[in-house]
Short mmCIF file of C-alpha atoms in Angstrom, two decimals:
data_model
loop_
_atom_site.label_atom_id
_atom_site.label_comp_id
_atom_site.label_asym_id
_atom_site.label_seq_id
_atom_site.Cartn_x
_atom_site.Cartn_y
_atom_site.Cartn_z
CA MET A 962 35.11 -57.91 -72.03
CA ILE A 963 31.66 -56.57 -71.23
CA CYS A 964 30.94 -54.82 -67.93
CA ALA A 965 28.08 -56.39 -65.94
CA HIS A 966 27.12 -52.96 -64.56
CA CYS A 967 27.18 -50.53 -67.51
CA SER A 968 27.10 -53.13 -70.36
CA LYS A 969 29.93 -51.39 -72.22
CA SER A 970 32.64 -53.45 -73.84
CA PHE A 971 36.29 -52.72 -73.18
CA ALA A 972 39.59 -54.27 -74.15
CA ILE A 973 41.73 -56.10 -71.63
CA ASP A 974 44.60 -53.67 -72.16
CA LYS A 975 42.35 -50.78 -71.01
CA ILE A 976 42.15 -52.24 -67.48
CA GLU A 977 44.17 -50.04 -65.13
CA ASN A 978 43.22 -51.24 -61.64
CA GLN A 979 43.28 -54.78 -60.32
CA ARG A 980 43.08 -56.14 -56.80
CA GLY A 981 43.38 -59.58 -55.29
CA LYS A 982 45.37 -62.56 -56.48
CA GLY A 983 44.62 -65.87 -58.07
CA LEU A 984 41.03 -66.88 -58.62
CA ALA A 985 39.77 -64.13 -56.30
CA SER A 986 41.20 -61.29 -58.38
CA GLU A 987 38.97 -58.39 -59.36
CA ILE A 988 39.23 -55.77 -62.09
CA GLN A 989 37.84 -52.26 -62.29
CA CYS A 990 35.73 -51.16 -65.25
CA PRO A 991 37.38 -48.15 -66.95
CA PHE A 992 33.98 -46.57 -67.71
CA CYS A 993 31.85 -46.86 -64.56
CA GLN A 994 34.60 -47.59 -61.96
CA VAL A 995 32.78 -50.68 -60.64
CA TRP A 996 34.78 -53.69 -59.39
CA LEU A 997 34.10 -56.92 -61.31
CA GLY A 998 35.05 -60.45 -60.30
CA LYS A 999 34.23 -64.09 -60.89
CA SER A 1000 32.96 -66.70 -58.45
CA VAL A 1001 35.83 -68.55 -56.78
CA VAL A 1002 33.71 -71.64 -56.09
CA LEU A 1003 32.62 -71.98 -59.72
CA SER A 1004 36.21 -71.55 -60.88
CA TRP A 1005 37.39 -74.32 -58.55
CA VAL A 1006 34.57 -76.63 -59.68
CA LYS A 1007 35.49 -75.93 -63.30
CA ILE A 1008 39.18 -76.72 -62.76
CA ILE A 1009 38.58 -79.87 -60.69
CA SER A 1010 35.96 -81.27 -63.05
CA PHE A 1011 38.20 -80.68 -66.08
CA TYR A 1012 41.18 -82.50 -64.60
CA ALA A 1013 38.99 -85.28 -63.18
CA GLY A 1014 37.46 -85.87 -66.60
CA VAL A 1015 40.82 -85.94 -68.36
CA ILE A 1016 42.42 -88.22 -65.77
CA LEU A 1017 39.47 -90.63 -65.82
CA LEU A 1018 39.42 -90.81 -69.63
CA VAL A 1019 43.16 -91.49 -69.81
CA TRP A 1020 42.94 -94.04 -67.00
CA SER A 1021 40.05 -95.87 -68.69
CA TYR A 1022 41.97 -95.93 -71.98
CA PHE A 1023 44.86 -97.85 -70.45
CA ASP A 1024 42.92 -100.01 -67.95
CA SER A 1025 39.98 -101.79 -69.56
CA SER A 1026 38.76 -103.35 -66.31
CA ILE A 1027 37.43 -100.02 -64.98
CA ARG A 1028 36.23 -98.62 -68.30
CA GLU A 1029 32.52 -99.16 -67.44
CA ILE A 1030 32.86 -96.90 -64.40
CA CYS A 1031 35.37 -94.29 -65.54
CA VAL A 1032 33.83 -93.31 -68.87
CA PRO A 1033 30.37 -92.33 -67.52
CA VAL A 1034 31.93 -90.50 -64.56
CA ALA A 1035 34.29 -88.68 -66.93
CA ILE A 1036 31.38 -87.68 -69.18
CA VAL A 1037 29.44 -86.29 -66.20
CA SER A 1038 32.57 -84.49 -65.05
CA ILE A 1039 33.10 -82.85 -68.45
CA MET A 1040 29.40 -81.89 -68.58
CA LEU A 1041 29.75 -80.29 -65.13
CA MET A 1042 32.77 -78.36 -66.38
CA LEU A 1043 30.84 -77.05 -69.38
CA VAL A 1044 27.86 -75.98 -67.25
CA THR A 1045 30.06 -74.17 -64.72
CA HIS A 1046 31.93 -72.51 -67.58
CA LEU A 1047 28.65 -71.09 -68.87
CA MET A 1048 27.62 -69.94 -65.38
CA ASP A 1049 30.96 -68.34 -64.47
CA GLN A 1050 30.49 -64.76 -65.70
CA LEU A 1051 31.79 -61.44 -64.43
CA LYS A 1052 29.68 -60.10 -61.58
CA VAL A 1053 29.64 -56.80 -59.72
CA THR A 1054 31.47 -57.11 -56.41
CA GLU A 1055 31.56 -53.46 -55.40
CA ALA A 1056 29.60 -50.69 -57.11
CA PRO A 1057 30.44 -47.01 -56.65
CA GLU A 1058 28.00 -44.93 -54.66
CA GLU A 1059 25.46 -43.15 -56.82
CA GLU A 1060 24.65 -39.51 -56.20
CA VAL A 1061 21.11 -38.88 -55.00
CA VAL A 1062 19.49 -36.28 -57.23
CA ASP A 1063 16.38 -34.48 -56.02
CA ASN A 1064 14.19 -34.16 -59.09
CA SER A 1065 10.86 -33.78 -57.30
CA GLU A 1066 10.26 -30.34 -58.85
CA HIS A 1067 10.78 -31.76 -62.32
CA LEU A 1068 8.39 -34.62 -61.61
CA GLN A 1069 5.74 -32.24 -60.20
CA LYS A 1070 5.47 -30.48 -63.57
CA TYR A 1071 4.14 -33.63 -65.19
CA ARG A 1072 1.59 -34.62 -62.55
#
């Protein structure tokens, strides 16, 4: 996995902290201590569009009278699933507070 905050990669077995359950679960990056999660809405759209596409394709295979309707709707559903899969990335849900460093003296030397 790659952290969306510090861009460092880490293995799944290095994750120590997790909060939430189901699709709303979040993990904590072991390097920068930021909480990362995925969009619940995109996950639901991905799941529903996958099962809708599979059900419509199977239904149209066995019932030829609705094949003209089910196949295009199933194709659009599978395309929607692929697009939401590409969009559903880890995002920062809670970043740790950064320390404010007063470096005005250092910057004054170079002005």
